[in-house]
XYZ file of N, CA, C and O in Angstrom:
348
model
N -6.353 -6.364 -9.474
C -5.037 -6.674 -9.988
C -3.999 -6.150 -9.011
O -4.077 -5.035 -8.545
N -3.034 -6.948 -8.706
C -1.984 -6.554 -7.777
C -0.872 -5.814 -8.500
O -0.539 -6.122 -9.641
N -0.290 -4.836 -7.823
C 0.870 -4.152 -8.390
C 2.060 -5.115 -8.340
O 2.019 -6.151 -7.690
N 3.136 -4.760 -9.016
C 4.316 -5.633 -9.057
C 4.877 -5.839 -7.653
O 5.244 -6.957 -7.280
N 4.924 -4.785 -6.866
C 5.444 -4.907 -5.499
C 4.524 -5.788 -4.654
O 4.988 -6.671 -3.938
N 3.224 -5.557 -4.755
C 2.268 -6.344 -3.964
C 2.295 -7.807 -4.390
O 2.194 -8.701 -3.555
N 2.439 -8.061 -5.673
C 2.476 -9.442 -6.169
C 3.688 -10.187 -5.597
O 3.588 -11.326 -5.150
N 4.823 -9.499 -5.572
C 6.047 -10.104 -5.029
C 5.861 -10.420 -3.543
O 6.189 -11.515 -3.084
N 5.336 -9.477 -2.777
C 5.106 -9.686 -1.347
C 4.058 -10.767 -1.114
O 4.181 -11.578 -0.202
N 3.009 -10.780 -1.924
C 1.940 -11.768 -1.794
C 2.491 -13.174 -2.002
O 2.225 -14.070 -1.207
N 3.272 -13.345 -3.056
C 3.831 -14.669 -3.344
C 4.854 -15.099 -2.296
O 4.896 -16.268 -1.905
N 5.649 -14.159 -1.800
C 6.626 -14.474 -0.759
C 5.924 -14.917 0.517
O 6.282 -15.937 1.118
N 4.919 -14.172 0.928
C 4.163 -14.535 2.130
C 3.457 -15.873 1.963
O 3.420 -16.678 2.891
N 2.900 -16.112 0.794
C 2.208 -17.372 0.541
C 3.185 -18.547 0.611
O 2.909 -19.564 1.260
N 4.339 -18.409 -0.023
C 5.326 -19.492 -0.041
C 5.842 -19.795 1.362
O 5.899 -20.956 1.782
N 6.196 -18.758 2.108
C 6.705 -18.960 3.462
C 5.626 -19.559 4.360
O 5.873 -20.489 5.123
N 4.422 -19.034 4.259
C 3.327 -19.539 5.085
C 2.991 -20.989 4.796
O 2.794 -21.789 5.726
N 2.946 -21.354 3.519
C 2.644 -22.747 3.170
C 3.764 -23.685 3.589
O 3.511 -24.790 4.086
N 4.999 -23.250 3.409
C 6.141 -24.073 3.812
C 6.142 -24.306 5.325
O 6.303 -25.443 5.791
N 5.939 -23.257 6.098
C 5.901 -23.402 7.551
C 4.702 -24.240 8.003
O 4.827 -25.072 8.899
N 3.551 -24.020 7.381
C 2.357 -24.799 7.740
C 2.570 -26.276 7.449
O 2.220 -27.142 8.274
N 3.126 -26.580 6.294
C 3.386 -27.977 5.932
C 4.382 -28.602 6.909
O 4.176 -29.717 7.389
N 5.457 -27.878 7.212
C 6.476 -28.391 8.134
C 5.875 -28.649 9.516
O 6.137 -29.694 10.125
N 5.090 -27.711 10.008
C 4.473 -27.881 11.329
C 3.501 -29.058 11.354
O 3.434 -29.792 12.338
N 2.754 -29.253 10.263
C 1.812 -30.375 10.239
C 2.548 -31.716 10.156
O 2.113 -32.704 10.746
N 3.668 -31.778 9.445
C 4.458 -33.010 9.351
C 5.060 -33.357 10.719
O 5.104 -34.522 11.117
N 5.499 -32.337 11.455
C 6.094 -32.545 12.764
C 5.033 -32.978 13.788
O 5.355 -33.574 14.800
N 3.778 -32.711 13.488
C 2.697 -33.102 14.392
C 2.075 -31.949 15.145
O 1.223 -32.159 16.001
N 2.506 -30.754 14.835
C 1.928 -29.570 15.475
C 0.835 -28.984 14.584
O 0.920 -27.852 14.113
N -0.208 -29.781 14.336
C -1.266 -29.365 13.408
C -1.993 -28.114 13.882
O -2.421 -27.291 13.097
N -2.137 -27.941 15.200
C -2.825 -26.764 15.721
C -2.027 -25.493 15.438
O -2.588 -24.445 15.134
N -0.715 -25.606 15.483
C 0.134 -24.463 15.150
C 0.141 -24.222 13.636
O 0.229 -23.082 13.182
N 0.008 -25.305 12.870
C -0.078 -25.171 11.412
C -1.345 -24.412 11.022
O -1.320 -23.585 10.100
N -2.450 -24.669 11.731
C -3.702 -23.949 11.453
C -3.530 -22.464 11.758
O -3.973 -21.606 10.979
N -2.860 -22.161 12.883
C -2.601 -20.756 13.212
C -1.709 -20.097 12.154
O -1.894 -18.928 11.817
N -0.756 -20.840 11.620
C 0.128 -20.310 10.579
C -0.662 -20.012 9.301
O -0.415 -19.012 8.630
N -1.603 -20.879 8.961
C -2.443 -20.637 7.778
C -3.263 -19.367 7.975
O -3.369 -18.531 7.062
N -3.821 -19.182 9.171
C -4.598 -17.968 9.459
C -3.707 -16.727 9.372
O -4.098 -15.706 8.788
N -2.499 -16.804 9.923
C -1.561 -15.677 9.855
C -1.152 -15.387 8.410
O -1.009 -14.225 8.022
N -0.995 -16.430 7.608
C -0.636 -16.255 6.199
C -1.764 -15.545 5.450
O -1.518 -14.630 4.655
N -2.996 -15.955 5.697
C -4.145 -15.311 5.046
C -4.217 -13.841 5.453
O -4.481 -12.969 4.612
N -3.961 -13.537 6.721
C -3.982 -12.145 7.183
C -2.887 -11.323 6.497
O -3.120 -10.181 6.096
N -1.701 -11.898 6.343
C -0.605 -11.180 5.686
C -0.908 -10.943 4.208
O -0.611 -9.875 3.667
N -1.499 -11.932 3.563
C -1.851 -11.778 2.148
C -2.940 -10.717 1.984
O -2.901 -9.912 1.049
N -3.907 -10.694 2.898
C -4.980 -9.693 2.824
C -4.430 -8.279 3.008
O -5.002 -7.321 2.484
N -3.318 -8.152 3.722
C -2.708 -6.834 3.940
C -2.197 -6.248 2.626
O -2.283 -5.040 2.402
N -1.662 -7.063 1.746
C -1.098 -6.590 0.482
C -2.120 -6.660 -0.645
O -1.884 -7.248 -1.683
N -3.262 -6.025 -0.433
C -4.287 -5.996 -1.477
C -4.151 -4.690 -2.253
O -3.538 -3.740 -1.773
N -4.722 -4.645 -3.408
C -4.674 -3.453 -4.244
C -6.059 -3.262 -4.851
O -6.295 -3.630 -6.002
N -7.003 -2.703 -4.080
C -8.377 -2.603 -4.564
C -8.518 -1.621 -5.729
O -7.741 -0.672 -5.859
N -9.510 -1.865 -6.561
C -9.816 -0.950 -7.663
C -10.362 0.348 -7.075
O -11.177 0.336 -6.155
N -9.921 1.458 -7.593
C -10.404 2.757 -7.127
C -11.038 3.505 -8.287
O -10.492 3.537 -9.389
N -12.204 4.095 -8.004
C -12.875 4.924 -9.010
C -12.492 6.375 -8.747
O -12.776 6.904 -7.685
N -11.855 6.994 -9.704
C -11.438 8.388 -9.573
C -12.541 9.261 -10.156
O -12.959 9.054 -11.292
N -13.043 10.238 -9.371
C -14.120 11.091 -9.888
C -13.655 11.909 -11.085
O -12.502 12.344 -11.156
N -14.559 12.099 -12.027
C -14.219 12.828 -13.250
C -14.768 14.251 -13.260
O -14.501 14.995 -14.197
N -15.533 14.626 -12.232
C -16.107 15.970 -12.248
C -15.030 17.033 -12.050
O -14.033 16.810 -11.387
N -15.270 18.170 -12.636
C -14.318 19.271 -12.594
C -14.201 19.817 -11.170
O -15.195 19.981 -10.475
N -12.967 20.061 -10.720
C -12.727 20.636 -9.407
C -12.672 19.617 -8.282
O -12.501 19.993 -7.130
N -12.801 18.337 -8.592
C -12.748 17.311 -7.554
C -11.301 17.127 -7.095
O -10.369 17.186 -7.890
N -11.133 16.914 -5.810
C -9.814 16.669 -5.239
C -9.791 15.238 -4.739
O -10.693 14.808 -4.028
N -8.759 14.499 -5.102
C -8.649 13.094 -4.735
C -7.519 12.924 -3.721
O -6.418 13.412 -3.935
N -7.819 12.238 -2.632
C -6.796 11.962 -1.624
C -5.888 10.847 -2.126
O -6.358 9.886 -2.730
N -4.582 10.922 -1.877
C -3.661 9.908 -2.366
C -3.622 8.643 -1.522
O -2.895 7.729 -1.834
N -4.402 8.571 -0.453
C -4.359 7.393 0.419
C -5.756 7.072 0.930
O -6.638 7.928 0.950
N -5.943 5.839 1.346
C -7.191 5.437 1.977
C -7.136 5.849 3.442
O -6.080 6.012 4.017
N -8.290 5.976 4.053
C -8.283 6.333 5.459
C -9.680 6.443 6.014
O -10.660 6.046 5.392
N -9.759 7.002 7.175
C -11.029 7.166 7.873
C -11.272 8.651 8.069
O -10.368 9.393 8.467
N -12.507 9.081 7.853
C -12.869 10.482 8.062
C -13.030 10.696 9.551
O -13.831 10.033 10.206
N -12.252 11.610 10.107
C -12.321 11.877 11.540
C -12.944 13.234 11.852
O -13.343 13.485 12.971
N -13.043 14.100 10.852
C -13.597 15.427 11.080
C -14.053 16.027 9.750
O -13.393 15.856 8.727
N -15.176 16.739 9.788
C -15.642 17.503 8.628
C -15.928 18.916 9.129
O -16.699 19.102 10.070
N -15.271 19.890 8.506
C -15.491 21.272 8.913
C -15.286 22.198 7.710
O -14.664 21.831 6.719
N -15.846 23.399 7.821
C -15.746 24.389 6.751
C -14.537 25.293 6.975
O -14.225 25.661 8.107
N -13.881 25.630 5.875
C -12.772 26.588 5.905
C -13.207 27.833 5.145
O -13.796 27.730 4.062
N -12.921 28.987 5.711
C -13.283 30.235 5.033
C -12.427 30.473 3.798
O -12.913 30.971 2.785
N -11.143 30.102 3.912
C -10.254 30.285 2.759
C -9.257 29.128 2.706
O -8.552 28.850 3.669
N -9.232 28.465 1.555
C -8.297 27.365 1.321
C -7.428 27.773 0.147
O -7.925 27.939 -0.983
N -6.131 27.972 0.399
C -5.215 28.557 -0.589
C -5.220 27.830 -1.936
O -5.302 28.500 -2.978
N -5.123 26.495 -2.002
C -5.087 25.836 -3.320
C -6.341 26.105 -4.155
O -6.277 26.143 -5.380
N -7.492 26.290 -3.508
C -8.734 26.567 -4.242
C -9.032 28.062 -4.318
O -9.947 28.466 -5.016
N -8.277 28.864 -3.556
C -8.454 30.308 -3.499
C -9.895 30.680 -3.153
O -10.525 31.500 -3.804
N -10.409 30.013 -2.119
C -11.774 30.303 -1.679
C -12.175 29.372 -0.558
O -11.352 28.645 -0.003
N -13.469 29.381 -0.229
C -13.956 28.519 0.849
C -13.931 27.041 0.433
O -13.957 26.709 -0.749
N -13.852 26.172 1.441
C -13.820 24.722 1.160
C -14.342 23.951 2.360
O -14.453 24.492 3.468
N -14.702 22.716 2.120
C -15.085 21.795 3.192
C -13.899 20.860 3.388
O -13.436 20.232 2.456
N -13.430 20.795 4.612
C -12.274 19.957 4.922
C -12.751 18.725 5.664
O -13.518 18.801 6.582
């Protein structure tokens, strides 16, 4: 399910992309219209809102954003947990 902001952006991108693609194909630039459709699909894919499962176990910490793990290391003392932690 898309959030209200994502839905608005999704529909705006779809409308603009379809309008430009249709106009380009009518003018005879069908190859550019195909590129516009691909760009529209890429823009729509950017505004996705995937379902997230939030862990229910006690003491779990949830990151507020998606990302890539670049490092895993141990900390001797982490103030919010008042003890050792894995970062």
